[in-house]
mmCIF file of C-alpha atoms and ligand atoms in Angstrom:
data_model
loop_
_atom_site.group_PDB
_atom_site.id
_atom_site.type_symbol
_atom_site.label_atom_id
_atom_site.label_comp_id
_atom_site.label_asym_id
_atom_site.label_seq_id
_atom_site.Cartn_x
_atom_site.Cartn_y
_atom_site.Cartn_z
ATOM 1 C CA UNK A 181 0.000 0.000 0.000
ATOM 2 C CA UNK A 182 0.928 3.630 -0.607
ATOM 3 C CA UNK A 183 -0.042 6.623 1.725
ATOM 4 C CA UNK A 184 0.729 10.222 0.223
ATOM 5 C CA UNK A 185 0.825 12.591 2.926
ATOM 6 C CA UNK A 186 0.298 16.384 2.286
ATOM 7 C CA UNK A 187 1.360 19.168 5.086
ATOM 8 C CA UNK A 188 2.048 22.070 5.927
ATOM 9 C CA UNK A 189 4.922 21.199 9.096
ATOM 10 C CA UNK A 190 5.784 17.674 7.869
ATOM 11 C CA UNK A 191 8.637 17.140 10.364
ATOM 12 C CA UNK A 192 5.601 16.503 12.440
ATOM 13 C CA UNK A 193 5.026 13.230 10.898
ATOM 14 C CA UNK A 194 8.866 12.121 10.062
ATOM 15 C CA UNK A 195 9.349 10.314 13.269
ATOM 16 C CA UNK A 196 5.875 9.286 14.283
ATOM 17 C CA UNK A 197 5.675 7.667 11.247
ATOM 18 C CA UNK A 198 9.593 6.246 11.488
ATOM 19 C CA UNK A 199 9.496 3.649 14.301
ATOM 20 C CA UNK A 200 8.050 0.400 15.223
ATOM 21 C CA UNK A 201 5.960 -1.567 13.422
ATOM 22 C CA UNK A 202 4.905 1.192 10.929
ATOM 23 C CA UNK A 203 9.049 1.586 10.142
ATOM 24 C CA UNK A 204 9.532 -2.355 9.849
ATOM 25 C CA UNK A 205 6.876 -2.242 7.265
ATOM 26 C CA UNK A 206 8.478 0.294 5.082
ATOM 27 C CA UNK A 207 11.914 -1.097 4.725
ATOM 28 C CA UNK A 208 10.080 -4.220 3.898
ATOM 29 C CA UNK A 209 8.532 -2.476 0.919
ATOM 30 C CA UNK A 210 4.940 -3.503 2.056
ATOM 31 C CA UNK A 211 4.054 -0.193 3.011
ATOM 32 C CA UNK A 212 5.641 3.427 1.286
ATOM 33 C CA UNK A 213 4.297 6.337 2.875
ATOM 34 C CA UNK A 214 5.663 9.607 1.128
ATOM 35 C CA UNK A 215 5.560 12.724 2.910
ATOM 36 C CA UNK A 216 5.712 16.013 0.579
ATOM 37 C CA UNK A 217 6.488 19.482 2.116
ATOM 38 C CA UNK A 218 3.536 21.675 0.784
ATOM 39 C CA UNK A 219 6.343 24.532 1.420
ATOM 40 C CA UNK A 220 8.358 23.402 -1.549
ATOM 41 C CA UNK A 221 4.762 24.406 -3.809
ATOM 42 C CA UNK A 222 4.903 27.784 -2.012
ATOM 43 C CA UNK A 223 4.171 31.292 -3.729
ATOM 44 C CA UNK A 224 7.025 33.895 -4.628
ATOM 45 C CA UNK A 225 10.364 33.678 -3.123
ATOM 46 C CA UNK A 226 8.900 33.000 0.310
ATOM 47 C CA UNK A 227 7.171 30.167 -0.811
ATOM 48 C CA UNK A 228 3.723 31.476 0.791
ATOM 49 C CA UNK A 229 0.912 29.016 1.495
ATOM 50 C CA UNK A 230 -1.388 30.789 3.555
ATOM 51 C CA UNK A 231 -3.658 34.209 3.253
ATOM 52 C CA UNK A 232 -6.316 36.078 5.227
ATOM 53 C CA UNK A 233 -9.737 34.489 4.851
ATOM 54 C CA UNK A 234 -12.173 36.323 2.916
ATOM 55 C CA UNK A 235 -14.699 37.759 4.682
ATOM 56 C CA UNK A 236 -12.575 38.657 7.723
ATOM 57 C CA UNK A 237 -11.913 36.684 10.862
ATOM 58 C CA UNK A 238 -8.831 35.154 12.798
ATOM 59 C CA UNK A 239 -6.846 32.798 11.653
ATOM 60 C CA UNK A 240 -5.102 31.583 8.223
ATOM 61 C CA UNK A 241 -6.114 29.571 5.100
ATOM 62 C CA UNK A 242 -3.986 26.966 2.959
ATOM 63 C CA UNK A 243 -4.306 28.967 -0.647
ATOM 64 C CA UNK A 244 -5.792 26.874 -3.441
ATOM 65 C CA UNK A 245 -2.908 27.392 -5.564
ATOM 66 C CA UNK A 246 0.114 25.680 -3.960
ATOM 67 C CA UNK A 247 -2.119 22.793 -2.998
ATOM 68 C CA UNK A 248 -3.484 22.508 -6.642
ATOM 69 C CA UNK A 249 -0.162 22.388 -8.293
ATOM 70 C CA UNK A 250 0.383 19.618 -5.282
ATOM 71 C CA UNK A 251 -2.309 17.456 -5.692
ATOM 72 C CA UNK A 252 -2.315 17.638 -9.414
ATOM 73 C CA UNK A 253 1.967 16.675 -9.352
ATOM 74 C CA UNK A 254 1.272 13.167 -7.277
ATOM 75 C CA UNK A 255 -2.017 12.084 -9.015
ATOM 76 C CA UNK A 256 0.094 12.539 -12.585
ATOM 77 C CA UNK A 257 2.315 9.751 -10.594
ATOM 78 C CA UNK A 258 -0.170 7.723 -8.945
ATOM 79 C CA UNK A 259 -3.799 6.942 -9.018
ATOM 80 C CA UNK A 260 -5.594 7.479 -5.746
ATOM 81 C CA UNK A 261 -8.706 5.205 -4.812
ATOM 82 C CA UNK A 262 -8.720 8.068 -2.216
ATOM 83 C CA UNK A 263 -8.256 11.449 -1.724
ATOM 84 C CA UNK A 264 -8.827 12.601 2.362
ATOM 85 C CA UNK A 265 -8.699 15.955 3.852
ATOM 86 C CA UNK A 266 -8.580 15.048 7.742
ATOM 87 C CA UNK A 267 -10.972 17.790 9.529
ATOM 88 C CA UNK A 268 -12.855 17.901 12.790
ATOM 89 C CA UNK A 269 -16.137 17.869 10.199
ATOM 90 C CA UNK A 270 -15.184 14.688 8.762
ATOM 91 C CA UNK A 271 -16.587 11.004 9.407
ATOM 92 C CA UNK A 272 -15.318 10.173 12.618
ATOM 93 C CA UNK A 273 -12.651 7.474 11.849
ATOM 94 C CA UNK A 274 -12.982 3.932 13.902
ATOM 95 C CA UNK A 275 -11.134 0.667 13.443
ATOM 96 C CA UNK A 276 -13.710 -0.569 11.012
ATOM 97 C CA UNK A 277 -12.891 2.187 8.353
ATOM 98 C CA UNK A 278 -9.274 1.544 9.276
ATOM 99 C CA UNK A 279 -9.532 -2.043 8.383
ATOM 100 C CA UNK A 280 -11.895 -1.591 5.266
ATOM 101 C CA UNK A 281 -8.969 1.209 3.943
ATOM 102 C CA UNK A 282 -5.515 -1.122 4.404
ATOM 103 C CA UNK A 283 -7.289 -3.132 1.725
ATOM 104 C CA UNK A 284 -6.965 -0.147 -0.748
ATOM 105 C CA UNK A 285 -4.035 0.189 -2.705
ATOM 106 C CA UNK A 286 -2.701 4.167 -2.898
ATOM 107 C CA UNK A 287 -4.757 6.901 -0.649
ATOM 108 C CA UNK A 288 -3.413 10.840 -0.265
ATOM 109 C CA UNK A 289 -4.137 12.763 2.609
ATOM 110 C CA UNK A 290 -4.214 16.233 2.673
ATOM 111 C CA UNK A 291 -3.652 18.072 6.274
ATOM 112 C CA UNK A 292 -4.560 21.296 7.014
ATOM 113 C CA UNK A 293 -3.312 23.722 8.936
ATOM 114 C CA UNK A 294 -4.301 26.815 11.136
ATOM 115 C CA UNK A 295 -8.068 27.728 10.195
ATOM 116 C CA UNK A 296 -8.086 24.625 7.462
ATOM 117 C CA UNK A 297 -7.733 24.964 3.582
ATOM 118 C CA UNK A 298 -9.249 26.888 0.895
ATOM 119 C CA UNK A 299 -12.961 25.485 0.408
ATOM 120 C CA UNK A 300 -12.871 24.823 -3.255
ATOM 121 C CA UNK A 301 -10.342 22.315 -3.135
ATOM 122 C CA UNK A 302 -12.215 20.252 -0.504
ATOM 123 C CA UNK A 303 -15.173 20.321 -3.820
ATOM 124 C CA UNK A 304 -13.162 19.793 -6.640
ATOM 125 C CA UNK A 305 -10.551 16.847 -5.017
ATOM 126 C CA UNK A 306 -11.529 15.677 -1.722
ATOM 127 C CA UNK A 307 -12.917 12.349 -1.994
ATOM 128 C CA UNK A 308 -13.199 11.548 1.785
ATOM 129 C CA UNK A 309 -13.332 13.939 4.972
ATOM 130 C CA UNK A 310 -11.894 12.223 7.766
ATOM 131 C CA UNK A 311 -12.182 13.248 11.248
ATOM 132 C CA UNK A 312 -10.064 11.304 14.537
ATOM 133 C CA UNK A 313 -12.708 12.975 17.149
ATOM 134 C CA UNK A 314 -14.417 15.589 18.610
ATOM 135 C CA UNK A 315 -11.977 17.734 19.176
ATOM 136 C CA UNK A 316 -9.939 20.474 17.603
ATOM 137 C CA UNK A 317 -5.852 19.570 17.010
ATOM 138 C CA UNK A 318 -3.429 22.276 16.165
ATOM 139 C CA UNK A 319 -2.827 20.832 12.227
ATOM 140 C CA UNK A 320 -4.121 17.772 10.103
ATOM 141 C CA UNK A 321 -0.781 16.291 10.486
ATOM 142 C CA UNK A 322 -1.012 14.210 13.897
ATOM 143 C CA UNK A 323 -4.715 12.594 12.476
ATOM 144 C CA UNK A 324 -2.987 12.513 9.225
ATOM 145 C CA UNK A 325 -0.195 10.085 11.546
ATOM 146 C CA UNK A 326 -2.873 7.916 13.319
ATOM 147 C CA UNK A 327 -5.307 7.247 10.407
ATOM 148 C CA UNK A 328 -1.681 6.183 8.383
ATOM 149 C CA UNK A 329 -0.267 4.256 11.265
ATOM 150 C CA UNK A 330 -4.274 2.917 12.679
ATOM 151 C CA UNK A 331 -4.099 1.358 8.383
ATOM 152 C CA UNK A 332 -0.771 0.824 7.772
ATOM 153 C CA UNK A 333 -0.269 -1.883 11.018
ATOM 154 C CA UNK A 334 -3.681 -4.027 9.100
ATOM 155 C CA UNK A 335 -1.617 -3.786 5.761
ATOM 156 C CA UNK A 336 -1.229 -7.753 5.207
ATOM 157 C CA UNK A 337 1.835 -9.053 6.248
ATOM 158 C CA UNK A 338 2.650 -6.025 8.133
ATOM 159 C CA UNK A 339 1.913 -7.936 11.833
ATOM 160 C CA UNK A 340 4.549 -10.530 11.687
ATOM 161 C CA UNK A 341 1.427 -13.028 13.852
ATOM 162 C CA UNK A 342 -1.352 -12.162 11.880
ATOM 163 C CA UNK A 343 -3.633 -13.041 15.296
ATOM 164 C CA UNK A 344 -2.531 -10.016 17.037
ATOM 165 C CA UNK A 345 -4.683 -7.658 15.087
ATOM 166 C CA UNK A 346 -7.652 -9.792 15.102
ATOM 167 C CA UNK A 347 -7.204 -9.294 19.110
ATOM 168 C CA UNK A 348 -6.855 -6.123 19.264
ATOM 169 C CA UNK A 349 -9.547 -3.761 20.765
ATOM 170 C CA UNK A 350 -12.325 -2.976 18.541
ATOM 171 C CA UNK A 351 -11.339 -5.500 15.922
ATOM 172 C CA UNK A 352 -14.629 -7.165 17.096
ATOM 173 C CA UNK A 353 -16.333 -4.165 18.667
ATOM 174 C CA UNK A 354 -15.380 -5.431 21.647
ATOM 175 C CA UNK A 355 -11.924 -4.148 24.263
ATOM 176 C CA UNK A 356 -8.942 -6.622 24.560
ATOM 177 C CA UNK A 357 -8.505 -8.678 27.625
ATOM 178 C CA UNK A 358 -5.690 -7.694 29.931
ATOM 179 C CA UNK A 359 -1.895 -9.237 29.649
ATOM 180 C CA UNK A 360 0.161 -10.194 31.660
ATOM 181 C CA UNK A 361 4.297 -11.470 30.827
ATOM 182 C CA UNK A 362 6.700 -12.194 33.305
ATOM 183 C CA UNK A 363 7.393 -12.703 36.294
ATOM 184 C CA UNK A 364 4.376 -14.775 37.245
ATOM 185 C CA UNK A 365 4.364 -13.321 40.822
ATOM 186 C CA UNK A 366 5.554 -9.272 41.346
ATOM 187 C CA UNK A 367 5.552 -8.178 44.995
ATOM 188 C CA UNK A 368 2.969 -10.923 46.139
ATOM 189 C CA UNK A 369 0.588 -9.975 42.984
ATOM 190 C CA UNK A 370 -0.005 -12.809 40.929
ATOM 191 C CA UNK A 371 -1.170 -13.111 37.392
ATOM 192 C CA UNK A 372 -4.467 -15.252 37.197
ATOM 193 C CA UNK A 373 -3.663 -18.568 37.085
ATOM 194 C CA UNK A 374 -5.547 -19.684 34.456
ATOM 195 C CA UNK A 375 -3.253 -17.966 31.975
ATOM 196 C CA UNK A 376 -0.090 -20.232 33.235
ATOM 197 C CA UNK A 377 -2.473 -23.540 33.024
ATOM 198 C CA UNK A 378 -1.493 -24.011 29.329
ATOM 199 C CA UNK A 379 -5.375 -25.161 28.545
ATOM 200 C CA UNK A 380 -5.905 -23.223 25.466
ATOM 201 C CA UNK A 381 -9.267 -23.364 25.243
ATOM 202 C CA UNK A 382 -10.101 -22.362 29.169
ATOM 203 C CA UNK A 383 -7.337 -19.128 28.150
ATOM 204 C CA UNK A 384 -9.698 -18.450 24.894
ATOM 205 C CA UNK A 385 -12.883 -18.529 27.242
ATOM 206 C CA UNK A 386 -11.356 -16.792 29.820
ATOM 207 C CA UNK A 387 -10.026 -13.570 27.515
ATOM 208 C CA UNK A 388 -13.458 -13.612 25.798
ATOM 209 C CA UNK A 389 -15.022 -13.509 29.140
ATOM 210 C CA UNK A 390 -12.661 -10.710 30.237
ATOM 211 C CA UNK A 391 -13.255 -8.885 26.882
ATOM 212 C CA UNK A 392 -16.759 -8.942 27.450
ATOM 213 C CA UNK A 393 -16.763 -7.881 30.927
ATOM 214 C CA UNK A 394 -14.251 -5.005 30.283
ATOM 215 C CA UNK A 395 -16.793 -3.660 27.398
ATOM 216 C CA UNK A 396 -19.999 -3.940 29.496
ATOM 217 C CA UNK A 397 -17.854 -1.713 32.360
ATOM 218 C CA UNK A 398 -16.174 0.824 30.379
ATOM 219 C CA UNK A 399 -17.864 1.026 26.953
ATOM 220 C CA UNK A 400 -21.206 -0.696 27.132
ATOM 221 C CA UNK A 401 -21.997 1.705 24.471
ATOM 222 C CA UNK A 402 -20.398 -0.872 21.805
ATOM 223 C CA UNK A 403 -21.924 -3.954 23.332
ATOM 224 C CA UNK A 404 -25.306 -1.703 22.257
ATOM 225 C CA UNK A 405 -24.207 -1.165 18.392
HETATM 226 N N1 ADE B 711 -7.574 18.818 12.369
HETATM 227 C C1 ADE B 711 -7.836 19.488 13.509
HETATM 228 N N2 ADE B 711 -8.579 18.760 14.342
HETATM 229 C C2 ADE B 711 -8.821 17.575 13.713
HETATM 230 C C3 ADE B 711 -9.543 16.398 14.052
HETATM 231 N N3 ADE B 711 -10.190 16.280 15.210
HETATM 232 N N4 ADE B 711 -9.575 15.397 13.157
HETATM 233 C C4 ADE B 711 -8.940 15.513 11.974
HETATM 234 N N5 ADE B 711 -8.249 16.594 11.602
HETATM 235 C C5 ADE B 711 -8.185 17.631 12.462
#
């Protein structure tokens, strides 16, 4: 899979996006994400990629122009089954988009930056507006890192045991059971004994169980979708 980023400060996402699981996956060439300055598209020798919003009021705009010539440079070099502005407006993103989108194949994301960008690009390339809450973040560029690395982990062959995403909250709209590693017994706390019985199936029951009582305490809410 490929995941074009777009932003303003993209030293933001250079070492989120460079560690871990998310790194492992790009030197093995399963995942390329490619992060492009919008700077370097700037206007006029300071490379200028914000104005004054029309109308009046506080706060800048991304101009149409530098993210035009942008947009219309990577889809000449790749062809995008999506194009996503990340916005507190969008769709609020869970782990069922995230799944449904590590089966695409190229996706750009476009971040924006102090009061968000100019309107007419959102109608003339946006494909998909993407939101990570209810809640307003600084620039597009930290939802633009969790939506890549929330996809990029379900890419296949990214998890080297393909299990541990299928167990991982949400997968099945339901919170993952606690865990436990060693040592067995920490300053007279033990770990439940069931889990050092090596009875797979009682372990299976028991994390179900667990999952099901940790979602009815803290987010019955799913248990009701
Ligand atoms: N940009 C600013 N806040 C955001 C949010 N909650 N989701 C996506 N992009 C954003």
């Amino acid at each position: 899979m490929r995941i074009d980023i777009v932003a303003a400060v993209p030293s933001l996402l250079d070492s989120f996006l460079g560690h871990s699981i998310i790194q492992r996956a790009r030197d093995k060439g399963l995942l390329t994400i490619n992060i492009t300055d919008l700077r370097s598209y700037g206007l006029g020798k300071n490379r200028q990629i914000d104005d004054y919003q029309f109308g009046g009021g506080a706060g800048m705009v991304l101009m149409i122009e530098p993210l035009v010539n942008c947009i219309e440079d990577l889809k000449a070099a790749n062809q995008y089954d999506q194009i996503i502005y990340v916005t507190p407006d969008g769709k609020k993103f869970d782990q069922s988009m995230a799944n449904s989108m590590s089966l695409l194949n190229n996706i750009l994301i476009i971040c924006g930056h102090y009061k968000g960008i100019d309107q007419r690009i959102r109608e003339h390339y946006i494909t998909h507006e993407i939101s990570i809450g209810d809640y307003v973040i600084s620039g597009g560029e930290l939802a633009a890192a969790i939506i890549a690395d929330a996809v990029g982990r379900l890419v296949p062959g990214v998890l080297n045991d393909e299990t541990s995403a299928l167990s991982d909250s949400f997968q099945d709209k339901l919170l993952a059971p606690p865990v436990y590693t060693r040592p067995a017994t920490f300053n007279g706390w033990d770990v439940p004994n069931i889990l050092l019985s090596g009875h797979e199936k009682k372990i299976d029951e028991w994390r179900f169980e667990e999952s099901l009582r940790r979602t009815q305490m803290l987010r019955p809410d799913l248990l009701e979708e």
